[in-house]
GROMACS .gro file of C-alpha atoms in nm:
model
  306
    1MET     CA    1   0.580   0.672   1.564
    2GLU     CA    2   0.784   0.354   1.542
    3LYS     CA    3   1.113   0.397   1.356
    4THR     CA    4   1.308   0.156   1.138
    5ILE     CA    5   1.638   0.152   0.949
    6ILE     CA    6   1.607   0.146   0.571
    7GLY     CA    7   1.801  -0.141   0.416
    8SER     CA    8   2.171  -0.153   0.496
    9SER     CA    9   2.193   0.224   0.542
   10ASN     CA   10   2.190   0.446   0.848
   11ILE     CA   11   1.862   0.611   0.740
   12GLU     CA   12   1.613   0.603   1.025
   13SER     CA   13   1.261   0.622   0.883
   14SER     CA   14   0.915   0.623   1.031
   15ARG     CA   15   0.775   0.271   0.990
   16LEU     CA   16   0.475   0.415   0.807
   17ILE     CA   17   0.561   0.617   0.498
   18TYR     CA   18   0.343   0.900   0.372
   19GLY     CA   19   0.256   0.865   0.004
   20CYS     CA   20   0.228   1.192  -0.185
   21MET     CA   21   0.063   1.067  -0.505
   22ARG     CA   22  -0.270   1.239  -0.440
   23ILE     CA   23  -0.172   1.549  -0.244
   24ALA     CA   24  -0.226   1.792  -0.534
   25GLY     CA   25  -0.567   1.649  -0.620
   26ASP     CA   26  -0.703   1.831  -0.926
   27ASN     CA   27  -0.443   2.103  -0.861
   28THR     CA   28  -0.712   2.352  -0.763
   29THR     CA   29  -0.636   2.590  -0.478
   30ALA     CA   30  -0.877   2.398  -0.254
   31ASP     CA   31  -0.716   2.061  -0.334
   32ARG     CA   32  -0.364   2.197  -0.290
   33ASN     CA   33  -0.456   2.344   0.049
   34LYS     CA   34  -0.606   2.008   0.146
   35GLY     CA   35  -0.281   1.841   0.041
   36LYS     CA   36  -0.073   2.076   0.254
   37LYS     CA   37  -0.292   2.003   0.556
   38ALA     CA   38  -0.245   1.631   0.495
   39ILE     CA   39   0.132   1.669   0.486
   40MET     CA   40   0.131   1.870   0.807
   41ALA     CA   41  -0.093   1.610   0.972
   42ALA     CA   42   0.156   1.341   0.871
   43LEU     CA   43   0.447   1.541   1.011
   44ASP     CA   44   0.263   1.608   1.337
   45THR     CA   45   0.186   1.235   1.368
   46GLY     CA   46   0.552   1.140   1.333
   47TYR     CA   47   0.583   1.042   0.967
   48THR     CA   48   0.932   1.135   0.855
   49HIS     CA   49   0.946   0.959   0.518
   50PHE     CA   50   0.760   1.104   0.215
   51ASP     CA   51   0.723   0.912  -0.108
   52HIS     CA   52   0.703   1.092  -0.445
   53ALA     CA   53   0.737   1.020  -0.817
   54ASP     CA   54   0.792   1.254  -1.108
   55ILE     CA   55   0.458   1.152  -1.263
   56TYR     CA   56   0.241   1.200  -0.952
   57GLY     CA   57  -0.006   1.473  -1.036
   58SER     CA   58   0.198   1.535  -1.352
   59GLY     CA   59   0.466   1.687  -1.129
   60ASN     CA   60   0.223   1.892  -0.921
   61SER     CA   61   0.258   1.668  -0.616
   62GLU     CA   62   0.631   1.736  -0.598
   63SER     CA   63   0.576   2.107  -0.661
   64LEU     CA   64   0.324   2.126  -0.378
   65PHE     CA   65   0.567   1.965  -0.137
   66GLY     CA   66   0.835   2.202  -0.265
   67GLU     CA   67   0.615   2.498  -0.175
   68LEU     CA   68   0.597   2.375   0.183
   69LEU     CA   69   0.974   2.334   0.195
   70ALA     CA   70   1.014   2.691   0.067
   71GLU     CA   71   0.782   2.814   0.341
   72GLN     CA   72   0.951   2.603   0.610
   73PRO     CA   73   1.315   2.538   0.506
   74SER     CA   74   1.404   2.378   0.840
   75MET     CA   75   1.160   2.097   0.758
   76ARG     CA   76   1.407   1.950   0.507
   77ASP     CA   77   1.647   1.835   0.778
   78ASN     CA   78   1.373   1.633   0.945
   79VAL     CA   79   1.229   1.444   0.649
   80ILE     CA   80   1.337   1.168   0.413
   81LEU     CA   81   1.250   1.244   0.053
   82THR     CA   82   1.208   0.958  -0.191
   83SER     CA   83   1.120   1.003  -0.555
   84LYS     CA   84   1.090   0.771  -0.852
   85ALA     CA   85   1.132   0.798  -1.229
   86GLY     CA   86   1.142   0.583  -1.540
   87ILE     CA   87   0.780   0.593  -1.658
   88ARG     CA   88   0.728   0.811  -1.966
   89PRO     CA   89   0.355   0.877  -2.014
   90LYS     CA   90   0.228   0.914  -2.369
   91LEU     CA   91   0.058   1.241  -2.281
   92ASN     CA   92   0.391   1.408  -2.203
   93GLU     CA   93   0.548   1.325  -2.538
   94PRO     CA   94   0.572   1.570  -2.832
   95ASN     CA   95   0.609   1.270  -3.064
   96ALA     CA   96   0.255   1.143  -3.126
   97TYR     CA   97   0.394   0.802  -3.227
   98ALA     CA   98   0.561   0.743  -2.891
   99PRO     CA   99   0.360   0.520  -2.655
  100THR     CA  100   0.366   0.522  -2.277
  101ARG     CA  101   0.687   0.338  -2.199
  102TYR     CA  102   0.968   0.283  -1.950
  103ASP     CA  103   1.305   0.450  -1.995
  104PHE     CA  104   1.618   0.391  -1.787
  105ARG     CA  105   1.859   0.554  -2.028
  106GLN     CA  106   2.114   0.774  -1.855
  107LYS     CA  107   2.010   1.101  -2.015
  108TYR     CA  108   1.646   1.052  -1.925
  109LEU     CA  109   1.710   0.950  -1.563
  110LEU     CA  110   1.951   1.239  -1.504
  111GLU     CA  111   1.696   1.484  -1.644
  112SER     CA  112   1.423   1.327  -1.433
  113VAL     CA  113   1.619   1.371  -1.112
  114GLU     CA  114   1.693   1.734  -1.200
  115GLY     CA  115   1.322   1.792  -1.255
  116SER     CA  116   1.229   1.637  -0.921
  117LEU     CA  117   1.491   1.839  -0.733
  118LYS     CA  118   1.363   2.160  -0.888
  119ARG     CA  119   0.999   2.084  -0.812
  120LEU     CA  120   1.074   1.967  -0.457
  121ASN     CA  121   1.288   2.273  -0.390
  122THR     CA  122   1.578   2.065  -0.256
  123ASP     CA  123   1.937   1.998  -0.356
  124HIS     CA  124   1.923   1.622  -0.303
  125LEU     CA  125   1.699   1.317  -0.277
  126ASP     CA  126   1.755   1.081   0.011
  127LEU     CA  127   1.634   0.791  -0.204
  128PHE     CA  128   1.586   0.760  -0.579
  129LEU     CA  129   1.394   0.459  -0.713
  130LEU     CA  130   1.343   0.318  -1.061
  131HIS     CA  131   0.965   0.327  -1.086
  132ARG     CA  132   0.887   0.021  -1.302
  133PRO     CA  133   1.130  -0.215  -1.476
  134ASP     CA  134   1.239  -0.105  -1.820
  135TYR     CA  135   1.248  -0.427  -2.021
  136LEU     CA  136   1.526  -0.276  -2.233
  137PHE     CA  137   1.743  -0.152  -1.948
  138ASP     CA  138   2.118  -0.194  -1.949
  139ALA     CA  139   2.226  -0.274  -1.593
  140ASN     CA  140   2.573  -0.129  -1.644
  141GLU     CA  141   2.433   0.197  -1.778
  142VAL     CA  142   2.196   0.228  -1.482
  143ALA     CA  143   2.479   0.154  -1.239
  144GLU     CA  144   2.689   0.425  -1.403
  145THR     CA  145   2.396   0.668  -1.381
  146PHE     CA  146   2.355   0.595  -1.012
  147ALA     CA  147   2.727   0.651  -0.958
  148LEU     CA  148   2.708   0.991  -1.131
  149LEU     CA  149   2.408   1.094  -0.919
  150LYS     CA  150   2.584   0.980  -0.603
  151ALA     CA  151   2.908   1.160  -0.689
  152SER     CA  152   2.720   1.482  -0.764
  153GLY     CA  153   2.548   1.472  -0.424
  154LYS     CA  154   2.207   1.487  -0.589
  155VAL     CA  155   2.103   1.141  -0.464
  156LYS     CA  156   2.218   0.979  -0.142
  157HIS     CA  157   2.083   0.626  -0.183
  158PHE     CA  158   1.909   0.408  -0.441
  159GLY     CA  159   1.641   0.147  -0.478
  160VAL     CA  160   1.384   0.002  -0.714
  161SER     CA  161   1.009  -0.029  -0.742
  162ASN     CA  162   0.799  -0.314  -0.881
  163PHE     CA  163   1.109  -0.523  -0.959
  164LYS     CA  164   1.099  -0.902  -0.965
  165PRO     CA  165   1.383  -1.089  -0.789
  166SER     CA  166   1.566  -1.165  -1.115
  167GLN     CA  167   1.560  -0.796  -1.210
  168VAL     CA  168   1.694  -0.698  -0.869
  169GLU     CA  169   1.976  -0.953  -0.904
  170LEU     CA  170   2.064  -0.825  -1.251
  171LEU     CA  171   2.094  -0.465  -1.134
  172LYS     CA  172   2.277  -0.563  -0.813
  173SER     CA  173   2.536  -0.750  -1.020
  174ALA     CA  174   2.641  -0.426  -1.191
  175MET     CA  175   2.640  -0.202  -0.883
  176SER     CA  176   2.901  -0.126  -0.622
  177MET     CA  177   2.639   0.044  -0.401
  178PRO     CA  178   2.356  -0.144  -0.228
  179LEU     CA  179   1.993  -0.125  -0.332
  180LEU     CA  180   1.808  -0.021  -0.016
  181VAL     CA  181   1.443  -0.075  -0.104
  182ASN     CA  182   1.201  -0.247  -0.338
  183GLN     CA  183   0.866  -0.070  -0.344
  184VAL     CA  184   0.602  -0.322  -0.449
  185GLU     CA  185   0.228  -0.381  -0.426
  186ILE     CA  186   0.151  -0.587  -0.115
  187ASN     CA  187  -0.202  -0.627   0.019
  188ILE     CA  188  -0.461  -0.891   0.102
  189HIS     CA  189  -0.554  -0.913  -0.268
  190ASN     CA  190  -0.205  -0.921  -0.418
  191ILE     CA  191   0.022  -1.161  -0.229
  192ASP     CA  192   0.261  -1.224  -0.519
  193THR     CA  193   0.557  -1.101  -0.316
  194LEU     CA  194   0.493  -1.377  -0.060
  195LEU     CA  195   0.509  -1.637  -0.335
  196ASP     CA  196   0.761  -1.521  -0.596
  197GLY     CA  197   1.067  -1.475  -0.373
  198THR     CA  198   1.051  -1.095  -0.347
  199LEU     CA  199   1.015  -1.082   0.032
  200ASP     CA  200   1.264  -1.367   0.074
  201GLN     CA  201   1.516  -1.171  -0.131
  202CYS     CA  202   1.452  -0.859   0.076
  203GLN     CA  203   1.542  -1.048   0.392
  204GLN     CA  204   1.844  -1.212   0.233
  205HIS     CA  205   1.998  -0.889   0.104
  206ASP     CA  206   1.876  -0.643   0.367
  207ILE     CA  207   1.641  -0.467   0.125
  208THR     CA  208   1.344  -0.291   0.281
  209PRO     CA  209   1.011  -0.375   0.113
  210ILE     CA  210   0.785  -0.071   0.089
  211ALA     CA  211   0.421  -0.161   0.031
  212TRP     CA  212   0.215   0.051  -0.205
  213CYS     CA  213  -0.163   0.004  -0.210
  214PRO     CA  214  -0.145  -0.177   0.128
  215LEU     CA  215  -0.521  -0.153   0.183
  216GLY     CA  216  -0.619  -0.272  -0.165
  217GLY     CA  217  -0.902  -0.524  -0.153
  218VAL     CA  218  -1.034  -0.388   0.177
  219ALA     CA  219  -1.047  -0.008   0.204
  220TYR     CA  220  -1.067   0.023  -0.175
  221SER     CA  221  -1.063  -0.208  -0.475
  222ALA     CA  222  -0.724  -0.351  -0.557
  223TRP     CA  223  -0.562  -0.305  -0.897
  224GLY     CA  224  -0.703  -0.569  -1.132
  225ASN     CA  225  -0.941  -0.695  -0.863
  226THR     CA  226  -1.019  -1.066  -0.902
  227PHE     CA  227  -1.202  -1.122  -0.573
  228SER     CA  228  -1.549  -1.271  -0.601
  229ALA     CA  229  -1.836  -1.163  -0.377
  230ALA     CA  230  -1.777  -1.479  -0.173
  231ASP     CA  231  -1.406  -1.393  -0.132
  232GLU     CA  232  -1.491  -1.046  -0.010
  233GLN     CA  233  -1.749  -1.180   0.234
  234ARG     CA  234  -1.505  -1.431   0.387
  235ILE     CA  235  -1.240  -1.163   0.431
  236ALA     CA  236  -1.487  -0.913   0.573
  237SER     CA  237  -1.616  -1.169   0.821
  238GLU     CA  238  -1.268  -1.257   0.946
  239LEU     CA  239  -1.167  -0.892   0.963
  240ALA     CA  240  -1.479  -0.812   1.164
  241GLN     CA  241  -1.383  -1.072   1.424
  242GLN     CA  242  -1.023  -0.956   1.439
  243SER     CA  243  -1.109  -0.587   1.452
  244GLU     CA  244  -1.334  -0.656   1.750
  245LYS     CA  245  -1.058  -0.855   1.917
  246TYR     CA  246  -0.799  -0.579   1.867
  247SER     CA  247  -1.042  -0.286   1.918
  248CYS     CA  248  -0.961  -0.126   1.586
  249ALA     CA  249  -1.095  -0.085   1.233
  250PRO     CA  250  -1.063  -0.366   0.974
  251TRP     CA  251  -0.818  -0.162   0.765
  252GLN     CA  252  -0.592  -0.121   1.069
  253VAL     CA  253  -0.589  -0.502   1.106
  254ILE     CA  254  -0.470  -0.525   0.745
  255LEU     CA  255  -0.179  -0.293   0.823
  256ALA     CA  256  -0.092  -0.506   1.127
  257TRP     CA  257  -0.103  -0.814   0.899
  258LEU     CA  258   0.160  -0.655   0.673
  259LEU     CA  259   0.371  -0.527   0.961
  260LYS     CA  260   0.389  -0.879   1.107
  261HIS     CA  261   0.605  -1.008   0.823
  262PRO     CA  262   0.974  -1.046   0.921
  263SER     CA  263   1.098  -0.867   0.607
  264ASN     CA  264   1.010  -0.539   0.782
  265ILE     CA  265   0.745  -0.416   0.538
  266CYS     CA  266   0.690  -0.039   0.550
  267PRO     CA  267   0.336   0.045   0.431
  268ILE     CA  268   0.265   0.363   0.238
  269ILE     CA  269  -0.029   0.562   0.373
  270GLY     CA  270  -0.174   0.772   0.093
  271SER     CA  271  -0.489   0.920   0.245
  272THR     CA  272  -0.534   1.298   0.236
  273THR     CA  273  -0.775   1.284   0.531
  274PRO     CA  274  -0.591   1.388   0.848
  275GLU     CA  275  -0.797   1.157   1.070
  276ARG     CA  276  -0.699   0.853   0.861
  277ILE     CA  277  -0.334   0.959   0.855
  278VAL     CA  278  -0.333   0.975   1.234
  279ALA     CA  279  -0.539   0.657   1.282
  280ALA     CA  280  -0.298   0.448   1.073
  281LYS     CA  281  -0.047   0.482   1.354
  282GLN     CA  282  -0.264   0.261   1.578
  283SER     CA  283  -0.170  -0.040   1.365
  284LEU     CA  284   0.183  -0.018   1.503
  285THR     CA  285   0.059  -0.091   1.856
  286ILE     CA  286  -0.144  -0.403   1.770
  287GLU     CA  287   0.014  -0.718   1.916
  288TYR     CA  288  -0.088  -0.925   1.618
  289THR     CA  289  -0.057  -1.303   1.647
  290ARG     CA  290   0.068  -1.567   1.403
  291GLU     CA  291  -0.264  -1.747   1.442
  292ASP     CA  292  -0.462  -1.443   1.328
  293TRP     CA  293  -0.216  -1.385   1.043
  294TYR     CA  294  -0.285  -1.733   0.907
  295ARG     CA  295  -0.658  -1.710   0.974
  296LEU     CA  296  -0.672  -1.402   0.752
  297LEU     CA  297  -0.464  -1.574   0.483
  298GLU     CA  298  -0.703  -1.870   0.497
  299ALA     CA  299  -1.002  -1.637   0.461
  300ARG     CA  300  -0.833  -1.472   0.166
  301ASN     CA  301  -0.756  -1.803  -0.009
  302GLY     CA  302  -1.082  -1.975   0.074
  303GLN     CA  303  -0.897  -2.277   0.207
  304ALA     CA  304  -0.641  -2.377   0.466
  305VAL     CA  305  -0.276  -2.384   0.374
  306PRO     CA  306  -0.160  -2.725   0.238
   0.00000   0.00000   0.00000
């Protein structure tokens, strides 16, 4: 597995990150066993970085991973654990009036980290990310919260998720520590990060972009899909040609397309099928060309670049 350094840190991560959102499934014994097999397949394939969030599986995804750590304590020294917080689902609230919302207040974030540590059966997170921007967040309060978590040893490094460049700049202005990552949706359907300055900012400030839903629009429908049947046909036709050229599956071409970008995008692989987890690694060996990168962009847009 190819390795990469995360942001301006000394953290060496597998280039592909294993996403743990679905590992608990319906939380049945069968689904939990399937999730454990998926994690072990990822480990055996060379994935060292595992992405969590407090809301994944209503906490069951973290608990499942924590069970594996309890069974194999030595595993902790060989993995990077990332978790996220800041989304407060309506279903978890005793107050019926409270809507689903974002919350970066210090008390809530500190409690969220404690919950993740307990479920994951670990004494620290390697990376803690703010899951989605809280429109009411106080940058100084968040910076102070991060400093408390760092001083306590409960979190080693910090980052954000789904932040726009202006939101990153606001938080950076209040922090003495660097933000190492910005986890954002990047796929053939959603190319906002190519256009809104997110990936430019990542290169400028040595922030690693982590791509969630990297196969959206190809292996599965993207969030808020706006592709027409004609769009999908153009993309499928181009991918068919490129997959034949590179002797791989169309979805592996898409991963190579993301990996080509100079911002050092790290895609999240969220499949619970061991064969797919292993096969994703092939994308790292594809010698993908600039010409094919732009051909796929042209197929996606339905027209050549200006």
